[in-house]
């Protein structure tokens, strides 16, 4: 049977399984005559968790303005993954969860690395996306992005994940260019008792989590947790498996509310792991380009404190500070980094009910680069990175309870590019309680990082005569700039139907590219050799156009459907004087034009749940990744109030498929996999 015929056969089997489950559900409902209240009694869950975020109405998000705000009142393309979404997805990592968000591009490179982008520009380090955990930035200035393999929050402790598609720099500052991902964990008062889970399968070979929480539920609560997992390598035809992955992690959270006006949170984590990698390494003697398999040893920890005091008329002040330490050492490089960050935020109501928020922040991040091989270096080895910020945001009511104008800007100063300004103007019209339209014009910056300014990476072009290609950082780089135009519409045309539409146009300037080459000779290190040096320059412009549609429909009390379609067209071109074509091709060919996600959830009798998800992603020519379609499915069974079982299948349509190429240009297959999980609930 050909691969295409096997894919069609798998799709047919998947559809038949969904229809069979639906038929069984209908039969079970008719036979048992189960009402919604009876189903609640069987499953032991609150029915509100099965409703969409929009239907809940009073659910508030904080990522857009740093203050709680209803989705209907948010003039931005925001999407929220709730704990129920997380539990029923069957995902085992943060990037896998983000596949469910419209406009977010997630491509798995190998077993322990992902490329994540929002509205284009996907890459391993997600340099145009700001990622936070409880407001703590996990951005690394060394490689300008996120090490996804060390962001291992226990998924059962997450309250929600808020994702803003589009610029968030006016509030959050640099590098929130194409979006903001804020992972928000549960309060300690929500996690009383003992919970434990254990899972194992062919890819996720073993995973265990345990958590204990206690307190009086009013003034003081806490929890502690521990987790560990091991994941096997991906599909590697013809060469050794290198990308196995294992991590152990532990942490705590304490919430103290000494009085009605004050709340203090203290939380922290510590982790240690080993990530398998294959890297391309240039060698001087003898001249050669080698592919080296090895292990990156990673460890770190963080400590965060957050204090809030509330005043009359809805005003409050917040003070947040954190310390974050990271360490990694691999076959190509290593780094030690300590980050100290503090923020002050003041929210108040001004004349004529203006909702005003302002704040200041400072960050100090000293780091030490560890040189492992002669051909990969960052100079200087020690550097203190600094960031100072201030922001102001004013939401002005133009027509009472119907029309609002929001103006704001972030002001920043950093050691890479100096002073920057990120203004924003947004307008929102809410003609009815369950309908809103919004539009926005914003400017966002991606500031240079050490990768852009301080890198010196040398690769071997040929052995005889010895010739090397060297990529050089450029300390004269300007920030990359996005000017974005967005509009959106949310509505509930019926009690059980919700629709969210967002469209955007973006203009990017001064994107990073490779400049003109210079050729020279070096005598050391031996042997004498020729070097072709290529610097980074601000050499590319680009435009993006697209839209996202995300409907949510609950046709029956025990069955819901949700999905999304995302379209993106990215056009990049060289600025005058630059002839290099590789950067343009990489920008244009590393993000899919089309993405489709369809989720179906069945709440079946006797405590059963069936949750299939279909995904389609179009091709990535620059990454040699063809278009693919696949499906995940979860079958859950709650045996009683405490014990539940889940059987999860992932990437079911093919034995394996390719999503993104790695370094050095490897194509690793993402395998069909499955696992069984047992959970003991408090």
XYZ file of C-alpha atoms in Angstrom:
682
model
C 0.000 0.000 0.000
C 1.451 3.379 -1.037
C 2.024 6.130 1.541
C -0.807 8.277 0.093
C -3.200 5.315 0.170
C -2.180 4.555 3.764
C -2.884 8.216 4.680
C -6.342 8.068 3.088
C -7.032 4.735 4.790
C -5.985 6.203 8.170
C -8.225 9.206 7.578
C -11.180 6.934 6.777
C -10.525 4.853 9.888
C -10.355 8.021 11.980
C -13.683 9.325 10.586
C -15.347 5.946 11.110
C -14.085 5.866 14.721
C -15.513 9.328 15.368
C -18.865 8.381 13.842
C -18.910 5.114 15.775
C -18.248 6.953 19.023
C -20.998 9.421 18.164
C -23.422 6.582 17.425
C -22.509 4.850 20.652
C -23.015 8.104 22.511
C -26.459 8.599 20.970
C -27.427 5.039 21.792
C -26.108 5.402 25.312
C -27.975 8.639 25.839
C -31.231 7.190 24.509
C -30.858 4.007 26.538
C -29.914 5.664 29.785
C -31.995 8.812 29.178
C -29.164 10.783 30.755
C -29.830 14.454 31.356
C -27.055 17.003 31.702
C -27.407 16.826 35.482
C -27.052 13.033 35.423
C -23.935 13.299 33.279
C -22.486 15.757 35.802
C -23.159 13.279 38.596
C -21.374 10.525 36.640
C -18.302 12.546 35.727
C -17.988 14.574 38.916
C -17.089 17.756 37.005
C -18.500 21.237 36.914
C -20.390 21.724 33.596
C -18.991 25.245 33.259
C -15.596 23.877 32.271
C -17.126 22.458 29.081
C -18.371 25.859 27.900
C -16.349 28.180 25.708
C -14.513 31.091 27.255
C -16.859 33.540 25.574
C -19.930 31.826 27.052
C -18.585 32.101 30.552
C -18.725 35.889 30.188
C -17.137 36.730 33.525
C -13.845 34.941 32.788
C -11.100 37.534 32.589
C -7.697 37.612 30.912
C -4.647 39.582 32.031
C -2.061 39.330 29.238
C -3.387 42.181 27.104
C -3.300 44.944 29.756
C -1.655 43.367 32.856
C -5.064 43.803 34.516
C -8.079 41.429 34.512
C -10.315 42.156 31.544
C -13.174 40.321 29.821
C -12.463 38.855 26.402
C -15.332 40.927 24.981
C -13.516 44.058 26.197
C -10.126 43.120 24.698
C -9.150 44.961 21.472
C -6.662 42.304 20.434
C -6.628 38.825 18.913
C -6.527 36.792 22.118
C -7.130 33.071 22.590
C -7.242 31.170 25.860
C -6.496 27.504 26.502
C -8.236 26.541 29.743
C -7.266 23.699 32.050
C -10.076 21.648 30.536
C -8.608 22.235 27.063
C -5.211 21.163 28.353
C -6.498 18.034 30.094
C -8.515 16.828 27.135
C -5.872 17.587 24.499
C -3.668 14.644 25.500
C -0.604 16.865 24.958
C 2.494 16.296 27.077
C 4.405 19.561 26.439
C 3.746 23.279 26.060
C 4.512 23.397 22.288
C 2.070 20.539 21.654
C -0.650 22.525 23.437
C 0.051 25.607 21.333
C -0.884 23.677 18.165
C -4.517 24.249 19.190
C -4.250 28.053 19.043
C -5.216 29.728 15.733
C -2.385 31.623 14.096
C 0.307 29.813 16.106
C 2.692 27.719 14.009
C 4.231 24.776 15.842
C 6.628 22.447 14.044
C 8.495 19.700 15.856
C 12.124 19.542 14.724
C 13.024 16.346 16.566
C 12.089 14.709 19.843
C 13.183 17.611 22.046
C 13.158 20.740 19.868
C 10.351 22.804 18.352
C 9.995 25.767 16.023
C 7.202 28.060 17.203
C 5.976 31.203 15.491
C 2.911 33.427 15.477
C 1.760 34.841 12.134
C 5.011 33.856 10.469
C 8.757 33.762 11.123
C 8.754 30.377 12.876
C 12.158 29.247 14.119
C 13.729 27.062 16.776
C 14.207 29.991 19.149
C 10.902 31.834 18.454
C 12.687 35.169 18.445
C 9.572 37.200 17.535
C 7.426 35.790 20.348
C 7.546 36.730 24.034
C 6.902 33.734 26.296
C 6.180 34.120 30.014
C 5.333 31.822 32.922
C 3.308 33.695 35.557
C 4.766 36.918 34.168
C 8.383 35.653 34.247
C 10.022 36.022 30.841
C 11.819 32.898 29.576
C 13.556 34.750 26.734
C 17.318 34.196 26.425
C 19.443 37.096 25.073
C 22.140 34.659 23.882
C 20.146 33.169 20.995
C 17.251 35.671 20.987
C 14.436 33.327 21.886
C 13.171 30.436 23.964
C 14.669 27.079 24.872
C 11.386 25.166 24.630
C 12.920 21.952 25.947
C 13.353 23.414 29.447
C 9.880 25.004 29.781
C 8.323 22.031 31.548
C 5.493 23.357 33.699
C 3.365 20.514 35.140
C 0.375 20.662 32.804
C -2.125 19.804 35.544
C -1.010 22.895 37.495
C -1.744 25.310 34.636
C -4.882 27.388 35.048
C -4.821 28.742 31.497
C -2.547 29.792 28.641
C -3.328 33.213 27.191
C -2.025 33.853 23.669
C -2.056 37.257 21.981
C -1.578 37.095 18.224
C -0.081 40.338 17.061
C 2.231 42.881 18.702
C 2.217 43.173 22.494
C 5.169 45.510 22.805
C 3.150 48.506 24.022
C 2.624 46.655 27.306
C 5.330 43.984 27.477
C 8.206 45.647 25.648
C 10.890 44.252 23.331
C 10.537 40.986 21.426
C 6.734 40.812 21.807
C 6.647 41.447 18.051
C 4.291 38.826 16.629
C 2.670 37.712 19.855
C 2.732 36.993 23.568
C 2.292 33.607 25.252
C 1.549 33.798 28.976
C 1.369 30.523 30.914
C -0.592 31.136 34.127
C -0.543 28.521 36.877
C -3.280 27.770 39.387
C -3.459 29.469 42.747
C -2.380 27.286 45.663
C -5.920 27.326 47.096
C -7.062 25.405 43.973
C -4.629 22.523 44.452
C -5.323 21.141 47.919
C -4.779 17.454 48.537
C -2.568 14.838 46.908
C -2.514 14.272 43.160
C -0.276 11.860 41.256
C -0.084 10.554 37.721
C 2.060 8.065 35.822
C 2.209 7.491 32.078
C 4.187 5.498 29.561
C 4.247 4.703 25.863
C 6.495 4.239 22.853
C 7.614 7.902 22.496
C 6.878 9.256 25.977
C 8.506 6.250 27.580
C 7.887 7.267 31.143
C 6.417 10.264 32.932
C 5.469 10.756 36.563
C 4.130 13.748 38.495
C 3.144 14.190 42.125
C 1.735 17.221 43.899
C 0.575 18.005 47.425
C -1.250 21.146 48.499
C -2.782 22.372 51.749
C -3.858 25.499 53.615
C -7.004 27.097 54.997
C -8.298 28.303 51.614
C -8.622 31.880 52.876
C -5.389 33.463 54.062
C -2.560 30.959 53.410
C -2.188 28.060 50.975
C 0.742 26.219 49.455
C 1.708 23.335 47.189
C 4.840 21.401 46.312
C 5.403 19.197 43.282
C 7.897 16.913 41.604
C 7.992 15.541 38.071
C 10.220 13.584 35.750
C 10.015 12.134 32.256
C 11.943 10.431 29.503
C 11.164 10.698 25.793
C 12.690 8.482 23.109
C 14.348 9.676 19.915
C 12.415 10.441 16.755
C 12.500 8.451 13.512
C 16.037 8.414 12.072
C 16.407 6.462 8.814
C 20.025 5.614 8.141
C 21.781 7.194 11.112
C 22.022 6.996 14.873
C 19.303 8.150 17.221
C 20.566 11.232 19.051
C 17.553 13.182 20.331
C 16.362 11.321 23.397
C 15.321 13.613 26.234
C 14.989 13.382 30.006
C 14.321 15.921 32.742
C 13.605 16.050 36.467
C 11.959 19.076 38.060
C 10.476 20.214 41.357
C 8.945 23.346 42.778
C 6.528 25.079 45.121
C 3.984 27.886 45.356
C 2.691 29.805 48.386
C -0.224 32.277 48.356
C -0.724 34.544 51.382
C -3.670 36.925 51.780
C -3.181 38.608 55.184
C -6.158 40.907 54.589
C -8.743 41.698 51.935
C -6.608 44.280 50.160
C -3.305 42.389 49.982
C -2.132 39.249 48.205
C 1.396 37.840 48.083
C 2.601 34.956 45.925
C 5.973 33.261 46.238
C 6.880 30.446 43.846
C 9.938 28.697 42.505
C 11.216 25.803 40.427
C 14.435 23.861 39.980
C 15.272 21.447 37.158
C 17.998 19.308 35.652
C 17.968 17.490 32.330
C 19.785 16.086 29.328
C 18.765 16.863 25.741
C 20.159 14.901 22.830
C 21.453 17.016 19.913
C 23.276 16.719 16.619
C 25.313 19.793 15.638
C 27.512 20.755 12.718
C 31.046 21.621 13.820
C 33.841 23.101 11.753
C 37.329 21.751 12.465
C 40.637 23.479 11.666
C 43.025 20.531 11.907
C 42.527 18.542 9.824
C 40.057 20.822 7.957
C 36.672 19.123 8.045
C 32.984 19.719 8.679
C 31.662 17.207 11.201
C 28.222 16.235 12.400
C 28.572 15.485 16.100
C 26.008 13.707 18.258
C 26.030 14.653 21.894
C 24.089 15.769 24.930
C 23.279 19.223 26.180
C 23.275 19.161 29.963
C 20.802 21.743 31.240
C 19.900 22.910 34.720
C 18.472 25.934 36.420
C 16.004 27.403 38.811
C 13.883 30.447 39.459
C 12.227 32.298 42.321
C 9.333 34.745 41.803
C 7.507 37.037 44.227
C 4.347 38.975 43.343
C 2.541 41.397 45.661
C -0.783 43.103 44.926
C -2.596 45.754 46.979
C -6.120 46.781 45.954
C -7.691 50.150 46.654
C -11.129 51.648 46.218
C -12.756 52.164 42.802
C -10.902 49.195 41.326
C -7.393 50.632 41.494
C -4.374 48.609 42.606
C -0.609 48.416 42.602
C 1.505 45.382 41.759
C 5.155 44.652 42.443
C 6.753 41.634 40.809
C 10.343 40.476 41.025
C 12.109 37.299 40.011
C 15.494 35.647 39.843
C 16.222 33.116 37.112
C 19.366 31.004 36.701
C 20.095 28.883 33.637
C 23.026 26.679 32.729
C 23.679 24.567 29.670
C 26.729 22.797 28.294
C 26.736 20.902 25.019
C 29.115 19.722 22.301
C 29.132 23.176 20.616
C 28.856 25.790 23.399
C 27.800 26.468 26.977
C 26.391 29.368 29.003
C 25.745 30.425 32.580
C 23.165 33.185 33.026
C 21.608 34.898 36.033
C 18.648 37.226 35.510
C 17.244 39.694 38.029
C 13.992 41.415 37.082
C 11.639 43.829 38.882
C 8.398 45.533 37.778
C 6.064 48.066 39.356
C 2.518 48.533 37.977
C -0.124 51.062 39.063
C -3.716 50.769 37.840
C -6.237 53.519 38.590
C -9.389 55.239 37.321
C -9.055 58.799 36.018
C -11.536 61.522 35.099
C -14.647 60.326 33.189
C -13.929 56.645 33.932
C -10.652 56.443 32.061
C -8.942 53.151 32.871
C -5.270 54.070 33.243
C -2.258 51.819 33.886
C 1.405 52.739 34.076
C 4.541 51.011 35.214
C 8.328 50.809 35.247
C 10.738 47.888 35.163
C 14.410 46.966 35.244
C 16.340 43.831 34.312
C 19.963 42.854 34.846
C 21.200 39.641 33.229
C 24.922 38.850 33.634
C 26.105 35.857 31.610
C 29.242 33.849 30.885
C 29.731 32.131 27.550
C 31.591 28.814 27.769
C 33.681 28.124 24.670
C 33.781 24.394 23.901
C 35.293 24.337 20.389
C 37.569 26.861 18.610
C 35.106 27.472 15.762
C 32.155 28.715 17.869
C 32.581 31.755 20.071
C 30.849 34.830 21.509
C 33.022 37.813 22.402
C 33.271 39.016 25.097
C 32.787 35.814 27.113
C 31.269 37.777 29.989
C 28.568 40.378 29.472
C 25.986 42.159 31.617
C 22.774 42.651 29.646
C 20.467 45.415 30.880
C 16.916 46.512 30.122
C 15.029 49.487 31.562
C 11.372 50.044 30.656
C 8.366 52.236 31.324
C 4.861 52.051 29.900
C 1.552 53.892 30.035
C -1.865 52.787 28.787
C -5.139 54.734 28.879
C -8.522 53.286 27.905
C -10.862 56.199 27.179
C -14.634 55.648 26.959
C -15.974 57.567 23.945
C -19.554 56.271 24.136
C -20.632 54.900 27.493
C -20.594 51.083 27.594
C -20.173 50.866 23.809
C -17.060 52.531 22.366
C -13.533 52.783 23.797
C -10.217 54.157 22.540
C -7.004 52.736 24.025
C -3.704 54.570 23.645
C -0.398 53.422 25.041
C 3.309 52.978 24.556
C 6.318 51.171 25.930
C 9.604 53.058 26.390
C 12.777 51.035 26.728
C 16.526 51.311 26.903
C 18.812 48.284 26.480
C 22.518 47.642 26.080
C 22.144 46.276 22.537
C 20.345 49.047 20.651
C 19.716 51.873 23.118
C 16.368 53.675 23.358
C 13.214 52.348 21.687
C 9.566 53.373 21.456
C 6.591 51.038 20.896
C 3.299 52.958 20.614
C -0.168 51.490 20.100
C -3.658 52.771 19.301
C -6.715 50.503 19.578
C -10.451 51.031 19.317
C -13.251 48.707 20.403
C -16.994 48.897 19.695
C -19.396 46.703 21.651
C -22.918 47.282 20.250
C -24.339 44.344 22.201
C -23.155 42.323 25.235
C -22.115 39.369 23.064
C -20.681 41.237 20.110
C -17.548 43.331 19.695
C -15.464 44.795 16.880
C -11.948 46.137 17.258
C -9.066 47.584 15.246
C -5.456 48.431 16.097
C -2.320 50.117 14.779
C 0.891 49.219 16.620
C 4.663 49.387 16.380
C 6.887 46.680 17.858
C 10.635 46.055 18.076
C 12.863 43.021 18.172
C 16.103 44.233 19.696
C 19.395 42.595 18.695
C 20.767 39.861 20.945
C 24.201 38.403 21.510
C 23.611 36.065 18.553
C 23.279 39.129 16.305
C 26.133 41.217 17.723
C 28.779 38.930 19.248
C 28.716 35.625 17.341
C 31.757 34.216 15.553
C 30.824 30.859 13.976
C 33.183 29.124 11.554
C 32.366 26.227 9.222
C 34.555 24.304 6.782
C 33.860 24.805 3.072
C 36.683 22.663 1.676
C 39.742 20.856 2.984
C 42.216 21.524 0.144
C 43.096 24.310 0.004
C 41.702 24.926 3.518
C 38.766 27.332 3.160
C 36.320 28.348 5.879
C 33.037 30.292 6.041
C 32.699 32.545 9.092
C 29.465 34.201 10.240
C 30.107 37.361 12.234
C 27.932 39.386 14.554
C 27.493 43.096 13.945
C 27.422 45.600 16.791
C 25.870 48.227 14.495
C 22.617 46.372 13.934
C 19.379 48.296 14.382
C 16.255 46.793 15.968
C 13.899 44.951 13.628
C 10.652 46.924 13.339
C 7.059 45.839 12.743
C 4.233 48.239 11.913
C 1.022 46.265 12.283
C -2.593 46.875 11.265
C -5.225 44.538 12.754
C -8.988 44.192 13.008
C -11.250 41.631 14.634
C -14.836 40.621 15.279
C -16.343 38.451 18.028
C -19.947 37.369 18.246
C -22.334 34.844 19.734
C -25.133 34.549 17.149
C -26.750 31.820 19.246
C -26.446 30.563 22.813
C -24.293 27.613 21.707
C -22.257 29.247 18.897
C -19.227 31.535 19.218
C -17.166 33.005 16.373
C -13.892 34.930 16.491
C -12.342 36.443 13.349
C -9.098 38.427 13.128
C -7.300 39.888 10.099
C -3.896 41.552 9.895
C -1.374 43.308 7.689
C 2.203 43.728 8.863
C 5.149 45.654 7.448
C 8.603 44.573 8.689
C 11.798 46.557 8.231
C 15.477 45.947 8.999
C 15.141 42.159 9.289
C 18.370 40.253 9.806
C 20.210 38.900 6.748
C 23.737 38.055 5.588
C 25.725 40.961 4.185
C 28.502 41.146 1.626
C 31.420 38.764 2.082
C 35.054 39.677 2.712
C 37.934 37.296 1.986
C 41.207 37.160 3.880
C 43.913 34.719 5.018
C 44.767 33.520 8.518
C 47.937 31.806 9.695
C 46.545 30.696 13.036
C 45.196 28.342 14.055
C 47.228 25.991 11.879
C 47.148 25.242 8.992
C 47.149 28.537 7.111
C 43.721 28.974 5.579
C 41.367 31.260 3.710
C 38.324 32.761 5.449
C 35.170 34.020 3.750
C 33.561 36.244 6.400
C 29.864 37.129 6.206
C 28.382 39.626 8.709
C 24.796 40.026 9.842
C 23.119 43.156 8.432
C 19.677 44.811 8.485
C 19.044 43.683 4.925
C 15.466 42.434 4.443
C 11.979 43.893 4.409
C 8.803 41.849 4.523
C 5.035 42.082 4.527
C 2.485 39.700 5.979
C -1.222 39.423 5.251
C -3.629 36.940 6.720
C -6.576 36.074 8.869
C -7.725 33.559 11.488
C -11.204 32.147 11.963
C -11.988 30.197 15.130
C -15.583 28.985 15.612
C -16.879 27.149 18.690
C -20.133 25.194 18.514
C -21.869 23.044 21.120
C -24.708 21.277 19.266
C -25.601 19.080 22.258
C -24.908 19.277 25.984
C -22.546 16.284 25.702
C -20.886 17.135 22.372
C -18.869 20.199 21.353
C -16.962 21.137 18.197
C -14.314 23.793 17.854
C -11.654 24.538 15.324
C -9.702 27.137 13.433
C -8.447 28.045 9.986
C -5.379 30.280 9.687
C -4.123 31.840 6.456
C -0.781 33.616 6.059
C 0.954 35.140 3.066
C 4.508 36.336 3.751
C 6.476 38.238 1.124
C 10.125 39.122 1.830
C 12.579 41.059 -0.334
C 16.100 42.425 -0.075
C 16.730 46.070 0.686
C 18.613 48.006 -2.009
C 22.236 46.915 -2.333
C 21.821 43.412 -0.880
C 22.081 40.479 -3.305
C 21.877 37.551 -0.878
C 18.784 35.340 -1.470
C 18.980 32.722 1.279
C 17.458 34.904 3.999
C 14.481 35.881 1.842
C 13.819 32.239 0.941
C 14.094 31.209 4.589
C 11.659 33.890 5.783
C 9.116 33.087 3.073
C 9.374 29.310 3.241
C 9.471 28.612 6.979
C 5.831 29.326 7.854
C 2.746 27.541 6.467
C 0.226 29.359 4.279
C -2.644 27.244 5.641
C -3.386 25.608 8.996
C -6.551 23.753 9.962
C -7.482 22.360 13.387
C -10.754 20.563 14.209
C -11.450 19.400 17.769
C -14.426 17.282 18.796
C -15.316 16.414 22.384
C -17.756 13.769 23.488
C -18.904 13.449 27.119
C -20.163 9.875 27.086
C -22.153 7.944 29.709
C -20.461 6.052 32.530
C -17.686 8.630 32.872
C -16.156 8.127 29.395
C -14.730 10.918 27.237
C -13.621 10.752 23.607
C -11.587 13.667 22.181
C -10.323 13.419 18.570
C -8.380 16.275 16.943
C -7.553 16.683 13.245
C -4.699 18.896 12.007
C -3.545 20.018 8.555
C -0.400 22.083 7.913
C 0.753 23.179 4.466
C 4.307 22.781 3.188
C 7.441 24.609 4.375
C 9.722 24.707 1.297
C 12.671 26.300 3.110
C 12.606 23.496 5.668
C 12.107 20.666 3.123
C 8.906 19.760 4.978
C 5.939 18.693 2.820
C 2.328 19.386 3.748
C 0.874 16.891 6.179
C -2.338 15.977 7.897
C -2.657 13.937 11.030
C -4.828 13.343 14.049
C -4.622 12.849 17.793
C -7.239 11.091 19.893
C -7.831 10.676 23.599
C -10.127 8.179 25.316
C -10.648 8.968 28.990
C -12.486 7.059 31.663
C -13.180 8.311 35.178
C -13.498 5.137 37.233
C -14.553 6.972 40.371
C -14.124 10.324 42.081
C -10.363 9.842 42.463
C -9.029 7.506 39.761
C -9.059 8.217 36.013
C -7.419 6.574 33.004
C -6.503 8.111 29.649
C -5.399 6.347 26.463
C -3.875 8.810 23.987
C -2.755 8.363 20.391
C -0.724 11.051 18.628
C 0.148 11.573 14.947
C -2.075 8.675 13.971
C -2.260 8.968 10.174
C 1.331 8.021 9.302
C 4.122 5.974 10.900
C 6.090 9.230 10.894
C 6.162 12.618 9.153
C 8.583 15.554 8.842
C 7.686 19.015 10.170
C 10.906 21.104 10.218
C 14.607 20.681 9.464
C 17.188 20.996 12.196
C 20.830 21.868 12.610
C 22.747 20.741 10.541
C 19.793 20.429 8.130
C 18.536 17.131 9.494
C 15.069 15.793 8.726
C 13.812 13.809 11.704
C 10.517 11.975 11.475
C 7.895 12.667 14.154
C 6.611 9.212 15.029
C 3.125 7.893 15.511
C 2.901 7.347 19.245
C 0.638 6.447 22.099
C 0.658 6.346 25.855
C -1.478 5.260 28.792
C -1.879 7.528 31.825
C -3.302 6.844 35.284
C -4.198 9.823 37.486
C -5.077 9.855 41.182
C -7.069 13.013 41.935
C -7.346 14.747 45.328
